Structures are given as C-alpha cells and as structure tokens.
C-alpha positions as a LaTeX table, in Angstrom:
\begin{tabular}{lrrr}
\hline
Residue & $x$ (\AA) & $y$ (\AA) & $z$ (\AA) \\
\hline
Met1 & 132.04 & 73.67 & 149.15 \\
Ala2 & 129.55 & 71.79 & 151.40 \\
Pro3 & 126.27 & 73.66 & 152.12 \\
Ala4 & 126.17 & 75.52 & 155.33 \\
Tyr5 & 122.76 & 73.97 & 156.10 \\
Lys6 & 121.56 & 70.26 & 155.67 \\
Arg7 & 117.83 & 70.97 & 156.17 \\
Ile8 & 116.08 & 74.42 & 155.79 \\
Leu9 & 112.63 & 75.59 & 156.20 \\
Leu10 & 111.58 & 78.28 & 153.62 \\
Lys11 & 108.65 & 80.60 & 154.24 \\
Val12 & 107.09 & 81.85 & 151.09 \\
Ser13 & 104.07 & 84.27 & 151.25 \\
Gly14 & 101.17 & 84.17 & 148.99 \\
Glu15 & 101.71 & 87.81 & 147.99 \\
Ala16 & 105.21 & 86.64 & 146.59 \\
Leu17 & 103.31 & 84.19 & 144.08 \\
Ala18 & 100.88 & 86.78 & 142.91 \\
Gly19 & 103.77 & 88.79 & 141.71 \\
Asp20 & 102.67 & 92.30 & 140.48 \\
Asn21 & 99.00 & 91.37 & 140.68 \\
Ser22 & 96.96 & 91.81 & 143.75 \\
Phe23 & 95.42 & 88.49 & 143.55 \\
Gly24 & 95.91 & 84.94 & 142.28 \\
Ile25 & 99.32 & 83.28 & 141.16 \\
Glu26 & 101.29 & 84.89 & 138.35 \\
Pro27 & 103.14 & 82.02 & 136.61 \\
Pro28 & 106.45 & 83.80 & 135.92 \\
Phe29 & 106.82 & 84.50 & 139.74 \\
Leu30 & 105.69 & 80.91 & 140.60 \\
Gln31 & 108.45 & 79.46 & 138.37 \\
Ala32 & 110.93 & 81.90 & 139.36 \\
Ile33 & 110.64 & 80.91 & 143.14 \\
Ala34 & 110.41 & 77.13 & 142.14 \\
Lys35 & 113.55 & 77.50 & 140.24 \\
Gln36 & 115.39 & 79.17 & 143.26 \\
Ile37 & 114.16 & 76.06 & 145.43 \\
Ala38 & 115.04 & 73.59 & 142.74 \\
Asp39 & 118.78 & 74.96 & 142.34 \\
Val40 & 119.33 & 74.63 & 146.19 \\
Ala41 & 117.75 & 71.14 & 146.44 \\
Asn42 & 120.15 & 70.26 & 143.49 \\
Thr43 & 123.14 & 71.01 & 145.81 \\
Gly44 & 121.90 & 68.43 & 148.28 \\
Val45 & 120.20 & 70.70 & 150.93 \\
Gln46 & 116.83 & 69.10 & 152.09 \\
Ile47 & 114.08 & 71.69 & 151.88 \\
Gly48 & 110.72 & 72.24 & 153.56 \\
Val49 & 108.40 & 75.14 & 152.35 \\
Val50 & 105.59 & 76.62 & 154.19 \\
Val51 & 103.25 & 78.78 & 151.76 \\
Gly52 & 100.95 & 81.60 & 152.86 \\
Gly53 & 97.58 & 82.32 & 151.44 \\
Gly54 & 97.32 & 86.02 & 151.18 \\
Asn55 & 97.03 & 86.09 & 147.55 \\
Ile56 & 93.96 & 83.97 & 147.78 \\
Phe57 & 92.24 & 84.97 & 150.95 \\
Arg58 & 93.51 & 86.57 & 154.27 \\
Gly59 & 91.78 & 85.25 & 157.23 \\
Met60 & 92.26 & 88.38 & 159.49 \\
Ala61 & 90.93 & 90.63 & 156.66 \\
Gly62 & 87.86 & 88.33 & 156.22 \\
Ala63 & 87.34 & 88.61 & 160.06 \\
Ala64 & 87.64 & 92.32 & 160.06 \\
Asp65 & 84.89 & 92.46 & 157.24 \\
Gly66 & 82.46 & 90.55 & 159.44 \\
Thr67 & 83.16 & 86.88 & 158.61 \\
Asp68 & 83.46 & 84.59 & 161.66 \\
Arg69 & 87.18 & 84.37 & 162.63 \\
Val70 & 87.26 & 80.60 & 162.63 \\
Thr71 & 85.52 & 80.43 & 159.22 \\
Ala72 & 87.87 & 83.16 & 157.87 \\
Asp73 & 90.88 & 81.22 & 158.94 \\
Leu74 & 89.75 & 78.00 & 157.52 \\
Met75 & 89.26 & 79.77 & 154.07 \\
Gly76 & 92.62 & 81.02 & 154.38 \\
Met77 & 93.95 & 77.41 & 155.07 \\
Leu78 & 92.36 & 76.39 & 151.77 \\
Gly79 & 93.99 & 79.30 & 149.92 \\
Thr80 & 97.34 & 77.86 & 151.26 \\
Met81 & 96.68 & 74.79 & 149.74 \\
Ile82 & 95.90 & 76.06 & 146.45 \\
Asn83 & 99.42 & 77.69 & 146.53 \\
Ala84 & 101.19 & 74.54 & 147.99 \\
Leu85 & 99.80 & 72.55 & 145.10 \\
Ala86 & 100.98 & 75.00 & 142.48 \\
Leu87 & 104.31 & 75.46 & 143.99 \\
Ser88 & 105.04 & 71.61 & 144.52 \\
Asn89 & 103.95 & 71.07 & 140.79 \\
Ala90 & 106.22 & 73.90 & 139.70 \\
Ile91 & 109.33 & 72.37 & 141.55 \\
Ser92 & 108.67 & 69.10 & 139.96 \\
Arg93 & 108.59 & 70.72 & 136.60 \\
Gln94 & 112.25 & 71.90 & 137.37 \\
Gly95 & 113.16 & 68.35 & 137.55 \\
Val96 & 113.34 & 67.99 & 141.43 \\
Lys97 & 110.96 & 65.73 & 143.30 \\
Ser98 & 108.22 & 67.45 & 145.40 \\
Lys99 & 105.38 & 66.50 & 147.60 \\
Ala100 & 102.61 & 68.56 & 149.06 \\
Phe101 & 101.39 & 67.89 & 152.47 \\
Ser102 & 98.25 & 69.48 & 154.24 \\
Ala103 & 97.75 & 70.13 & 157.90 \\
Val104 & 94.02 & 69.86 & 157.24 \\
Thr105 & 92.86 & 66.36 & 156.24 \\
Met106 & 91.88 & 66.33 & 152.61 \\
Pro107 & 93.24 & 62.94 & 151.16 \\
Asn108 & 92.14 & 63.36 & 147.65 \\
Val109 & 94.09 & 66.64 & 147.65 \\
Ala110 & 97.46 & 65.87 & 149.63 \\
Asp111 & 98.89 & 63.72 & 152.21 \\
Thr112 & 98.03 & 64.74 & 155.72 \\
Phe113 & 101.24 & 66.32 & 157.45 \\
Thr114 & 102.99 & 64.33 & 159.97 \\
Ala115 & 106.48 & 65.14 & 161.03 \\
Arg116 & 107.43 & 61.53 & 160.64 \\
Ala117 & 106.24 & 61.34 & 156.97 \\
Ala118 & 107.47 & 64.71 & 155.98 \\
Lys119 & 110.96 & 63.81 & 157.28 \\
Leu120 & 110.98 & 60.58 & 155.50 \\
Ala121 & 110.27 & 62.54 & 152.40 \\
Leu122 & 113.03 & 64.95 & 152.78 \\
Glu123 & 115.54 & 62.14 & 153.43 \\
Asp124 & 114.27 & 60.62 & 150.27 \\
Gly125 & 115.14 & 63.76 & 148.34 \\
Phe126 & 111.83 & 65.26 & 147.97 \\
Val127 & 111.01 & 69.02 & 148.62 \\
Val128 & 108.18 & 69.06 & 150.92 \\
Val129 & 105.58 & 72.02 & 150.52 \\
Leu130 & 103.38 & 72.36 & 153.57 \\
Gly131 & 99.97 & 74.05 & 153.33 \\
Gly132 & 97.10 & 74.39 & 155.80 \\
Gly133 & 99.17 & 76.49 & 158.35 \\
Ile134 & 99.10 & 74.34 & 161.46 \\
Gly135 & 95.64 & 73.05 & 161.00 \\
Asn136 & 93.96 & 75.48 & 163.42 \\
Pro137 & 92.52 & 78.79 & 163.25 \\
Phe138 & 93.91 & 81.99 & 165.08 \\
Phe139 & 97.57 & 80.92 & 164.02 \\
Thr140 & 99.47 & 82.60 & 161.22 \\
Thr141 & 101.52 & 80.62 & 158.51 \\
Asp142 & 104.69 & 82.58 & 160.05 \\
Thr143 & 104.08 & 80.81 & 163.21 \\
Ala144 & 103.43 & 77.46 & 160.99 \\
Ser145 & 106.79 & 78.06 & 159.47 \\
Thr146 & 108.77 & 78.20 & 162.71 \\
Leu147 & 106.84 & 75.22 & 164.23 \\
Arg148 & 107.31 & 73.09 & 161.03 \\
Ala149 & 111.21 & 74.09 & 161.21 \\
Ile150 & 111.35 & 72.75 & 164.94 \\
Glu151 & 109.33 & 69.61 & 164.10 \\
Leu152 & 111.29 & 68.88 & 161.22 \\
Glu153 & 114.62 & 69.46 & 162.86 \\
Cys154 & 115.65 & 72.15 & 160.36 \\
Asp155 & 118.84 & 74.14 & 160.69 \\
Val156 & 117.25 & 77.52 & 159.91 \\
Val157 & 114.00 & 79.26 & 158.94 \\
Leu158 & 114.22 & 81.63 & 155.84 \\
Lys159 & 111.73 & 84.19 & 155.47 \\
Gly160 & 111.45 & 85.79 & 152.10 \\
Thr161 & 109.90 & 89.18 & 152.07 \\
Lys162 & 109.74 & 92.31 & 149.78 \\
Val163 & 112.55 & 93.95 & 151.77 \\
Asp164 & 116.34 & 92.77 & 152.28 \\
Gly165 & 116.05 & 92.30 & 156.13 \\
Val166 & 114.65 & 93.51 & 159.36 \\
Tyr167 & 114.10 & 97.31 & 159.77 \\
Ser168 & 113.21 & 99.33 & 162.77 \\
Ala169 & 110.35 & 100.71 & 160.72 \\
Asp170 & 108.63 & 100.00 & 157.37 \\
Pro171 & 111.21 & 101.27 & 154.81 \\
Met172 & 108.71 & 101.63 & 151.91 \\
Lys173 & 107.01 & 104.14 & 154.37 \\
Asn174 & 110.01 & 105.56 & 156.21 \\
Pro175 & 113.31 & 106.14 & 154.11 \\
Asp176 & 115.30 & 106.69 & 157.59 \\
Ala177 & 114.34 & 103.25 & 158.88 \\
Leu178 & 117.32 & 101.44 & 160.42 \\
Arg179 & 118.32 & 98.04 & 158.82 \\
Tyr180 & 119.71 & 95.39 & 161.03 \\
Asp181 & 122.44 & 92.92 & 160.00 \\
Thr182 & 121.74 & 90.78 & 163.07 \\
Val183 & 119.08 & 91.21 & 165.85 \\
Ser184 & 118.02 & 89.28 & 168.80 \\
Tyr185 & 114.68 & 87.54 & 169.21 \\
Asp186 & 113.99 & 89.66 & 172.37 \\
Glu187 & 114.81 & 92.96 & 170.48 \\
Val188 & 112.50 & 92.13 & 167.73 \\
Ile189 & 109.72 & 91.20 & 170.20 \\
Gly190 & 110.30 & 94.03 & 172.43 \\
Lys191 & 110.34 & 96.59 & 169.79 \\
Asn192 & 107.45 & 94.93 & 167.80 \\
Leu193 & 109.50 & 94.67 & 164.57 \\
Lys194 & 106.78 & 93.45 & 162.25 \\
Val195 & 108.55 & 90.82 & 160.01 \\
Met196 & 106.92 & 87.71 & 161.50 \\
Asp197 & 104.19 & 87.74 & 164.19 \\
Thr198 & 105.13 & 87.71 & 167.94 \\
Ala199 & 104.17 & 84.10 & 168.36 \\
Ala200 & 106.62 & 82.97 & 165.60 \\
Phe201 & 109.55 & 84.74 & 166.99 \\
Ala202 & 108.74 & 83.49 & 170.45 \\
Leu203 & 108.51 & 79.99 & 169.35 \\
Ala204 & 111.92 & 80.43 & 167.52 \\
Arg205 & 113.44 & 81.98 & 170.73 \\
Asp206 & 112.26 & 79.21 & 173.05 \\
Asn207 & 113.70 & 76.57 & 170.78 \\
Ser208 & 116.69 & 78.32 & 169.40 \\
Met209 & 115.76 & 78.32 & 165.80 \\
Pro210 & 117.64 & 81.09 & 163.93 \\
Ile211 & 115.57 & 83.06 & 161.33 \\
Ile212 & 116.99 & 84.69 & 158.22 \\
Val213 & 115.00 & 87.44 & 156.62 \\
Tyr214 & 115.84 & 88.43 & 152.94 \\
Ala215 & 114.32 & 90.00 & 149.85 \\
Leu216 & 112.67 & 87.15 & 147.84 \\
Asp217 & 113.27 & 88.95 & 144.67 \\
Asp218 & 117.03 & 89.47 & 145.06 \\
Pro219 & 119.10 & 88.43 & 141.99 \\
Gly220 & 121.22 & 86.17 & 144.15 \\
Gly221 & 118.14 & 84.24 & 145.18 \\
Leu222 & 118.04 & 81.50 & 147.65 \\
Thr223 & 121.29 & 80.17 & 146.79 \\
Gly224 & 122.89 & 83.58 & 147.58 \\
Val225 & 121.26 & 83.75 & 151.01 \\
Leu226 & 122.55 & 80.37 & 151.96 \\
Ala227 & 126.11 & 81.44 & 150.77 \\
Gly228 & 125.91 & 84.60 & 152.78 \\
Lys229 & 126.35 & 86.64 & 149.66 \\
Thr230 & 122.84 & 88.30 & 149.83 \\
Arg231 & 121.88 & 91.05 & 151.99 \\
Ser232 & 119.82 & 89.76 & 155.04 \\
Thr233 & 119.22 & 89.80 & 158.56 \\
Leu234 & 119.96 & 87.13 & 161.09 \\
Val235 & 117.60 & 86.75 & 163.99 \\
Ser236 & 118.87 & 84.75 & 166.75 \\
Ala237 & 119.62 & 84.52 & 170.64 \\
Ser238 & 122.03 & 87.40 & 170.61 \\
Asn239 & 123.06 & 90.00 & 168.23 \\
\hline
\end{tabular}
C-alpha cells in the first residue's frame, strides 16, 4: 500500500527526549524516537523534524525568572540545536541518512536552514532535523513546525505529545475531559485548547495545513499514526 503522505513534518518536544528525567536527553527515548522516524523513512515518506528545547532550557520560564526575554529565547534556540544534533545522529545510526539544519547561523555546527536546501535534502532521501526554531525570539517551536511544514510543502504536521489527541481540558488533571477525534482550527483557537500555541494554529488555518496530534509513546508509533491505526486527533478546516 502506498503511503498516505509523501512528505510530513514531525514536531518532537524536548521533553520527549528527556524521557522519565526532568532534564537532558535519555538515550533509550532518543533511540526509540529515532527508530520510529527511520521506520517511516524506509517506506519512502520524506520527513522533516522540528525539535523543541524544553529539556535543555525553556525561554519563557527563563524570562519569568528575570532573564531578558530575547536572551532567554536565544538560549532556548541553542537548546533545540543540542537536541537536533542528537536526534539527527541517532537517526543516522538507524541506517537512514539525516542532516541537521539551524535557523540560527552557526556554520561549524549545522547547515543554515533555507527551504531550498532542505527540500533538496528531502528529495535526496535525507531526514532533515530542524533546530533553532524560526531564528527569532517570541516564537515557539510549535509555530516553527507549522511554518516549516508550509515552507517545505509538507502534506501534514504531526505533533507528538504525552496524550493521545486534543482534549477539552488537560486529561491528566481532569478525567472528565472530552477527547476529540476531529476538531476545526477555529474551535481549537476559540476554546483555547492548549496543544499548540494559537499562532501555530492560526498559521495552519490560513494555509490549510492539517495537524495530527497523537501520543508519542503509543506502541503503534509514527507508522501507526500515518496508517490511521493509532488514536489521534485531526485538526483541519472543519470537523
């Protein structure tokens, strides 16, 4: 069976790489995510990955603690590059070509991101791992994932989280929270359903970019999500 999507953008949070720890990168979780990505890449799907940096440093938390917001966000961007290099290397160890790009110019670390270069890498069979957010403060890596998906002409954004979709409230705190199988951009924004930030959803809405939210630790993995076998929520123009 041919893959449902030719090119996808996967958002991986920094916290997912930390695993059971509150800080840093836990090798078993890093390898598990890399294997999920490699398994899908081996089916012929082109994959871009945007990584967060919350396991290293979270800009908004730093700003709340008194650090200048621009400085805090720059620190967060550097954290995402640590994760991007680690994940790209882990994917390569799975036998799949991978290349890291940075939105912030650091030529000794990674190629500077341009949509043209990243598209060429995707077409050449590389998984591209994108760090540095969008290269500007005040924007989250959720917004970066939507923007990069649009720039790279991806078919869908996949957001792996700790829960299996979009809920009306935090299911960890409210067991009566309603889970959605499908939900519209406008409903997510209007009800302030906190899975991704509002700017990310607004950008997706304005460019008709569908978003699938699923649990990153689901046994079916990324393959199961793309095959429609894993519980998830589709965010699109209409529900």
